[in-house]
PDB file of C-alpha atoms in Angstrom:
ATOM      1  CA  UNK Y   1       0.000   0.000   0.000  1.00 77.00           C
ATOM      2  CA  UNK Y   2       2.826   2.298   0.570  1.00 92.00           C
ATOM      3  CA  UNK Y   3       4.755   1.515  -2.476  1.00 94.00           C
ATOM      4  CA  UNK Y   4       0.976   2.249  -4.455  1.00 95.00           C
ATOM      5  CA  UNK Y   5       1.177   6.068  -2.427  1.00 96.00           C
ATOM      6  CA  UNK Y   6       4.645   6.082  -3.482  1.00 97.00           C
ATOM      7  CA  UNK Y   7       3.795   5.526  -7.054  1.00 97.00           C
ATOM      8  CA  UNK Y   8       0.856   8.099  -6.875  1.00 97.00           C
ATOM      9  CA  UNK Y   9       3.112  10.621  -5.419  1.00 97.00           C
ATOM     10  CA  UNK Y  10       5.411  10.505  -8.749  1.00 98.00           C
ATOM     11  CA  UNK Y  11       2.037  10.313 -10.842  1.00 97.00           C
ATOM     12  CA  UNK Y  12       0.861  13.689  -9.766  1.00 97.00           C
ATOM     13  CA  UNK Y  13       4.685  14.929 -10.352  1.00 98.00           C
ATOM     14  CA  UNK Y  14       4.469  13.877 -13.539  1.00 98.00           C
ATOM     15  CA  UNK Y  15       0.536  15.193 -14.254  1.00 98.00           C
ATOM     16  CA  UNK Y  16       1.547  18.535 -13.396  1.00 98.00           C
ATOM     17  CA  UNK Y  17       4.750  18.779 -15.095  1.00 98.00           C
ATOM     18  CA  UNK Y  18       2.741  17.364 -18.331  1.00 98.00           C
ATOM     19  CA  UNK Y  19       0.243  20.226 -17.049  1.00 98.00           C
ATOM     20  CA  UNK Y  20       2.979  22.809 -17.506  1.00 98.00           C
ATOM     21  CA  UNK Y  21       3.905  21.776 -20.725  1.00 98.00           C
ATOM     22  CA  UNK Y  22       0.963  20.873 -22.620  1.00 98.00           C
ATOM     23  CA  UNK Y  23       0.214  24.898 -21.646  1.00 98.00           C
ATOM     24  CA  UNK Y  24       3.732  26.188 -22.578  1.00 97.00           C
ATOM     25  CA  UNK Y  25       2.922  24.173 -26.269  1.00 97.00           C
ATOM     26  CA  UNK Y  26      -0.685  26.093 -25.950  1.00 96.00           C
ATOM     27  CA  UNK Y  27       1.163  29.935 -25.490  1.00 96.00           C
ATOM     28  CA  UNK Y  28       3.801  28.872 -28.739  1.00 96.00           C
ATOM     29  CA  UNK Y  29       0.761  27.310 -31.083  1.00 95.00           C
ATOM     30  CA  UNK Y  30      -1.003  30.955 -30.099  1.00 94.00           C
ATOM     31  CA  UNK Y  31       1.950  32.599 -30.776  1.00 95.00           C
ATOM     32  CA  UNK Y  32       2.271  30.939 -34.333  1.00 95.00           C
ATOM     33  CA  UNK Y  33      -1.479  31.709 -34.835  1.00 93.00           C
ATOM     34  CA  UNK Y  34      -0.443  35.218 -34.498  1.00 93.00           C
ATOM     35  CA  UNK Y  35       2.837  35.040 -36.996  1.00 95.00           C
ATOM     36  CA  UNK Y  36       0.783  33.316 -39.574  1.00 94.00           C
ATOM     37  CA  UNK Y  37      -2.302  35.585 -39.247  1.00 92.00           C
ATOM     38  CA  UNK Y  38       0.245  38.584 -40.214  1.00 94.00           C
ATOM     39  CA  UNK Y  39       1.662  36.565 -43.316  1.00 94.00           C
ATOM     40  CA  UNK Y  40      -1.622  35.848 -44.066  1.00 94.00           C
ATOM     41  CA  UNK Y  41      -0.692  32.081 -43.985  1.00 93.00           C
ATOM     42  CA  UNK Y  42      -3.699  29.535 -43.144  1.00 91.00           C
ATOM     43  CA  UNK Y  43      -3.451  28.689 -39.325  1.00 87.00           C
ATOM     44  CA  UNK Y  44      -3.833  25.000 -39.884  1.00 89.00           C
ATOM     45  CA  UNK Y  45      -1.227  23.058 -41.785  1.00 91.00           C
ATOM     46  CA  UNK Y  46      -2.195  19.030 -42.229  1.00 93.00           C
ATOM     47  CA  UNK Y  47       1.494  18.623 -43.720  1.00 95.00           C
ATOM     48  CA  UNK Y  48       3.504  20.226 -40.781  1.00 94.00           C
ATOM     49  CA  UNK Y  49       0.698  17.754 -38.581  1.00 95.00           C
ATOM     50  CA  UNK Y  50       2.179  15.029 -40.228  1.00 96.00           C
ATOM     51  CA  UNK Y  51       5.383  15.714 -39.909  1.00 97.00           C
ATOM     52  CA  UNK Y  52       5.231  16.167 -36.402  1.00 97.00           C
ATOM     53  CA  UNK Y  53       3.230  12.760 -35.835  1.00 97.00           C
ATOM     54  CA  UNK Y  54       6.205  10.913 -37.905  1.00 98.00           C
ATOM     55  CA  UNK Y  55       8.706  12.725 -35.768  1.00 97.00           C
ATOM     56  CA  UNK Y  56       7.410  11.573 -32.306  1.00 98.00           C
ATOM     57  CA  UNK Y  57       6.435   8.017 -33.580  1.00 98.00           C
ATOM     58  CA  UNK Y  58      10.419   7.556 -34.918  1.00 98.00           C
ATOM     59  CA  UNK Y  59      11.448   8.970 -31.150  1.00 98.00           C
ATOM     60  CA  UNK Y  60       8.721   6.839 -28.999  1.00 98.00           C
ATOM     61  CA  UNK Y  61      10.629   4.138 -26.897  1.00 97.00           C
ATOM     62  CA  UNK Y  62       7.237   3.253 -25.541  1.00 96.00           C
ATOM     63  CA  UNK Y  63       5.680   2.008 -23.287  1.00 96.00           C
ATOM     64  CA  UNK Y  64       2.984   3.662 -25.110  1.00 96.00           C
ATOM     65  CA  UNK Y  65       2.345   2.416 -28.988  1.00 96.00           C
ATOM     66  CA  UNK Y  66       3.144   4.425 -31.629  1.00 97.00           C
ATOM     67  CA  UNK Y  67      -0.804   4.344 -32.434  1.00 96.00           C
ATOM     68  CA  UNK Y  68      -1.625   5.689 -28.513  1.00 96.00           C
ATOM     69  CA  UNK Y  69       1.260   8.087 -29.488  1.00 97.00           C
ATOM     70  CA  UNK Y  70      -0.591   9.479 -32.613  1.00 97.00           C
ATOM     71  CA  UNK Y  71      -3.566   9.714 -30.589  1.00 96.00           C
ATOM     72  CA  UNK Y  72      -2.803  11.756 -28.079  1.00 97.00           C
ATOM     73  CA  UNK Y  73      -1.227  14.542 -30.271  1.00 98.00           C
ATOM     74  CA  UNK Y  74      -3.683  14.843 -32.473  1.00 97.00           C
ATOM     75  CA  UNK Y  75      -5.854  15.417 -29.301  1.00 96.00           C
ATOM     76  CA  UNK Y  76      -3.449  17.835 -28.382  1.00 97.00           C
ATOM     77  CA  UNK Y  77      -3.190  19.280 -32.094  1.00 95.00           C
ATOM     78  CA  UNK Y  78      -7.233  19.860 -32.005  1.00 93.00           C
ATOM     79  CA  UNK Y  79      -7.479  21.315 -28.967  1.00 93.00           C
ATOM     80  CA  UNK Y  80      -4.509  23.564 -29.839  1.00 88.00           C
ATOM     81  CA  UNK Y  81      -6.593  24.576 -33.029  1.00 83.00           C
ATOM     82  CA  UNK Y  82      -9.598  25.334 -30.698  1.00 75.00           C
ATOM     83  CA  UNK Y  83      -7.587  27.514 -29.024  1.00 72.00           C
ATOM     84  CA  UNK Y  84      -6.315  29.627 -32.144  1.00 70.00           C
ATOM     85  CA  UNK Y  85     -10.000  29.826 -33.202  1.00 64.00           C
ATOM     86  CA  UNK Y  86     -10.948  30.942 -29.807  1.00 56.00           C
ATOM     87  CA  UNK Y  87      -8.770  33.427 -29.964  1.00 57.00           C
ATOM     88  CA  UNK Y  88      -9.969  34.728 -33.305  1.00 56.00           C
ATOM     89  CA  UNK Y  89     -13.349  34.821 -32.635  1.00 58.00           C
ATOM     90  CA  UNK Y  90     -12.777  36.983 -29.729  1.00 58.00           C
ATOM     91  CA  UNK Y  91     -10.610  39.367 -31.770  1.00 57.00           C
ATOM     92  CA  UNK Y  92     -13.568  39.461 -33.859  1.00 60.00           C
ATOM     93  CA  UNK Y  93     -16.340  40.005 -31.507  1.00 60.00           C
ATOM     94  CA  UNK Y  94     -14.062  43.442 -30.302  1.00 55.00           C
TER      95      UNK Y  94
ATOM     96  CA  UNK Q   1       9.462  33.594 -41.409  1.00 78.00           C
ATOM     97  CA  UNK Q   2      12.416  32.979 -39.523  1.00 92.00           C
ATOM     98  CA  UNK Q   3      10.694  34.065 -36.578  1.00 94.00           C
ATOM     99  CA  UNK Q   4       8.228  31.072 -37.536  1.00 95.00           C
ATOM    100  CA  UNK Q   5      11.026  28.770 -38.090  1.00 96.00           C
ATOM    101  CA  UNK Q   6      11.905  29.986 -34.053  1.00 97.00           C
ATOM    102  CA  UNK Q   7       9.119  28.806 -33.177  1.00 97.00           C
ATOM    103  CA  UNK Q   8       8.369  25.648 -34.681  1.00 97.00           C
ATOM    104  CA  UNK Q   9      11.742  24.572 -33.154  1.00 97.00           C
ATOM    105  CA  UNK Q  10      10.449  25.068 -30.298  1.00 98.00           C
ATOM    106  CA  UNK Q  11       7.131  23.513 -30.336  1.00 97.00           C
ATOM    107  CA  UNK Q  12       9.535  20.498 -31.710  1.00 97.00           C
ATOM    108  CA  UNK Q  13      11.466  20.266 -28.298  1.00 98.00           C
ATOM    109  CA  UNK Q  14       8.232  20.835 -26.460  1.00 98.00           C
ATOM    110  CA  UNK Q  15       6.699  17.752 -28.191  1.00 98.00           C
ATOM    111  CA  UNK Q  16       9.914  16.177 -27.818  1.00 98.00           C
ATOM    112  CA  UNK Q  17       9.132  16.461 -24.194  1.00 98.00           C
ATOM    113  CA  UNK Q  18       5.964  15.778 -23.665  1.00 98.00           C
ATOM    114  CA  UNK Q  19       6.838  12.389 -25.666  1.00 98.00           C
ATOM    115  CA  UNK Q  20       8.893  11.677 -22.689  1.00 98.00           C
ATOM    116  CA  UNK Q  21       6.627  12.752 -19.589  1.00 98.00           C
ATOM    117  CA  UNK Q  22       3.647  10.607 -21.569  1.00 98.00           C
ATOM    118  CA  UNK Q  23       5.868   7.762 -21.726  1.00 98.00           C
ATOM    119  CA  UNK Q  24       6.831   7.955 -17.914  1.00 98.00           C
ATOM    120  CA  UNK Q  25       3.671   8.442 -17.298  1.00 97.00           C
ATOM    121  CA  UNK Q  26       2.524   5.158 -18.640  1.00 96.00           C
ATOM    122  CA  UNK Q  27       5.732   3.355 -16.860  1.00 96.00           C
ATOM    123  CA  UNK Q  28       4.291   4.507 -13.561  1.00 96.00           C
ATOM    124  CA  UNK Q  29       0.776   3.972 -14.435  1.00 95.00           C
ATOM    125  CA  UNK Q  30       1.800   0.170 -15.540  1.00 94.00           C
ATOM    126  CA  UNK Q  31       3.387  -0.113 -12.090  1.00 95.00           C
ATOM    127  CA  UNK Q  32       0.142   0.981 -10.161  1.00 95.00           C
ATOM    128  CA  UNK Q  33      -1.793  -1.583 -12.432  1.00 93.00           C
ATOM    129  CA  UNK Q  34       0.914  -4.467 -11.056  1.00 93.00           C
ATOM    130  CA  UNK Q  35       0.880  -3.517  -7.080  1.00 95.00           C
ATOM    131  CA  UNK Q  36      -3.345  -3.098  -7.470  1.00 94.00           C
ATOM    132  CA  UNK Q  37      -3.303  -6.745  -9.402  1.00 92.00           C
ATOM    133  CA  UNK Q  38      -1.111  -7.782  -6.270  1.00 94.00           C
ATOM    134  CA  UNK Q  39      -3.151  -6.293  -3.818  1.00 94.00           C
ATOM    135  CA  UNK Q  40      -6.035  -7.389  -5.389  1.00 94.00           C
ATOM    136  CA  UNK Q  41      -7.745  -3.875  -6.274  1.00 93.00           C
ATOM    137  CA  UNK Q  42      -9.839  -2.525  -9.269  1.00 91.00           C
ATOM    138  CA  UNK Q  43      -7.879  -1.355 -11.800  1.00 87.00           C
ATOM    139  CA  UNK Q  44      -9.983   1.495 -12.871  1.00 89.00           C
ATOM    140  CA  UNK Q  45     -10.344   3.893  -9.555  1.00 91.00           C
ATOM    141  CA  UNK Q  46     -13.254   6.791 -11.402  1.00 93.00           C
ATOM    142  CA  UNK Q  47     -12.685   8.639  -7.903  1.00 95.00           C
ATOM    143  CA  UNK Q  48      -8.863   8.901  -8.115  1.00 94.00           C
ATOM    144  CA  UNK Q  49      -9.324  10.006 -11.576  1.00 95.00           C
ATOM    145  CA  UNK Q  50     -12.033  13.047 -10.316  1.00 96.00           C
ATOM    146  CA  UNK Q  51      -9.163  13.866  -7.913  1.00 97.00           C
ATOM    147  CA  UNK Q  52      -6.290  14.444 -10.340  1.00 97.00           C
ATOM    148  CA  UNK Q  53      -8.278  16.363 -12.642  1.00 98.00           C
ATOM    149  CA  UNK Q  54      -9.635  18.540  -9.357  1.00 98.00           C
ATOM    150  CA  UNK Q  55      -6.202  19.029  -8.990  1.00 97.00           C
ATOM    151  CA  UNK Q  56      -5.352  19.618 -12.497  1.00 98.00           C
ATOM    152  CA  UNK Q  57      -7.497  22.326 -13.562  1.00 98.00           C
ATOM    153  CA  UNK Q  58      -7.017  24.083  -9.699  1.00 98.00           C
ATOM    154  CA  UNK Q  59      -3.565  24.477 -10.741  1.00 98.00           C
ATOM    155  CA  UNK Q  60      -4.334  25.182 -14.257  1.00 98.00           C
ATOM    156  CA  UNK Q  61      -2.632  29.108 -15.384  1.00 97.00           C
ATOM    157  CA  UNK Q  62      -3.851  29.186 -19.227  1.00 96.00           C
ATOM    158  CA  UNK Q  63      -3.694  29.634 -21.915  1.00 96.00           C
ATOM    159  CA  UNK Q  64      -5.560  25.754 -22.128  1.00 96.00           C
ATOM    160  CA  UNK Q  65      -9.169  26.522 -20.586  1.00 96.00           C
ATOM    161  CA  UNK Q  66     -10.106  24.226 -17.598  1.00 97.00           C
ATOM    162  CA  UNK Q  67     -12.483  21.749 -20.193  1.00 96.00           C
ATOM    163  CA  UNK Q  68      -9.595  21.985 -22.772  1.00 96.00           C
ATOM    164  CA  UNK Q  69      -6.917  20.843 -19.829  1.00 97.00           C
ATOM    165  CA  UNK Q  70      -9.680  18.306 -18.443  1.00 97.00           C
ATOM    166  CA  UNK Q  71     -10.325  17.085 -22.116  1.00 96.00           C
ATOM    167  CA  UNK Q  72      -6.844  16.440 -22.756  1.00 97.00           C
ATOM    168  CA  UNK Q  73      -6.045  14.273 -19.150  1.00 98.00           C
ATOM    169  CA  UNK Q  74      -9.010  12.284 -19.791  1.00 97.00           C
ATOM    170  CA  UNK Q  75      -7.926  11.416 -22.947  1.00 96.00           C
ATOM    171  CA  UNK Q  76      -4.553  10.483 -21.177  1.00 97.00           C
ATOM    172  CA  UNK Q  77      -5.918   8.310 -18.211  1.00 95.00           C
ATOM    173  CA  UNK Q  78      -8.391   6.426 -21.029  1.00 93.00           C
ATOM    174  CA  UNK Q  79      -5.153   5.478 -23.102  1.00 93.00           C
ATOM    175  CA  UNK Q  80      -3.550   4.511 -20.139  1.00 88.00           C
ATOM    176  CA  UNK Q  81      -5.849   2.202 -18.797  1.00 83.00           C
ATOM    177  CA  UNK Q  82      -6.148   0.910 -22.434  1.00 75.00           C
ATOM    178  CA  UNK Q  83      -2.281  -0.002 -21.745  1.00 72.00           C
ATOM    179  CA  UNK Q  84      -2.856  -2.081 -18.708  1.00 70.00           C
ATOM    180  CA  UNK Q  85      -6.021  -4.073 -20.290  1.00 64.00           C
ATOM    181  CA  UNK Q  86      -3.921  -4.853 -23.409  1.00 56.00           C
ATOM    182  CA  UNK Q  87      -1.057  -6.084 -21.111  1.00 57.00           C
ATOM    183  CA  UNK Q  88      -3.206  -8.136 -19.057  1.00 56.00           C
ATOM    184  CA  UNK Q  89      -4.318  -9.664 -22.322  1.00 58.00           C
ATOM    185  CA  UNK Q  90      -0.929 -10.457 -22.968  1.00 58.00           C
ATOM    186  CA  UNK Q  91      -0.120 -12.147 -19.775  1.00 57.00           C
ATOM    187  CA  UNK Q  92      -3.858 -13.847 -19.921  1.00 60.00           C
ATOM    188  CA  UNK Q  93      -2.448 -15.480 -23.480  1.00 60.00           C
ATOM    189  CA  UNK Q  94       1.571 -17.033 -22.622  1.00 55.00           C
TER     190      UNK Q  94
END
């Protein structure tokens, strides 16, 4: 029972450092938004998506698959995309 | 563009990162499966999962929303427990 509080203990270390990060990737994919919204680029970019997907699956030592790899970006890349539209539709609303 | 470039380096080493902390995350998350399979316990605890995400989005600074950050986790914990039904599979077949 210890050793399980023990484990817990380095799973809420972990949650919050992933909590940090996921948000420091949120403030850059805003701040990309913002780049490509002044060079008039289109905010989202299926190519660059793949590219990143390929990247992580050729680093992933596991234990997660390479398939519950891909599936938790693109989670990630969605939500990030929310975010930029978010953002937009407030700029538009002022 | 080379500010772009700046930036998609960076959200590279982020990813890079998060690859990691999502991968330690499942070690430790495999562990707790083995000491609750010792111990006898449920694998899948729904109240220790309201708890991390209570403390998740209380620590939460932005720019993720709270539903965006809770999204995300859940999406993390239902992968994870994915991982220790497929390797209880695999012990169930050698």
């Amino acid at each position: 029972m210890e050793r399980l509080e023990t484990l817990r203990g380095r799973l809420d270390e972990v949650n919050s450092k992933l909590l940090g990060l996921l948000n420091e990737r949120a403030a850059i994919v805003r701040e990309i938004g913002e780049v490509k919204e002044e060079l008039g680029m289109a905010k989202y970019d299926p190519a660059r998506e793949r590219e990143m997907l390929e990247r992580l699956v050729a680093a992933n030592e596991g234990p997660f698959s390479d398939d519950q790899i891909k599936h938790l970006f693109k989670q990630i890349f969605n939500v990030s995309l929310g975010l930029q539209e978010s953002n937009r539709k407030k700029e538009l609303l002022v």
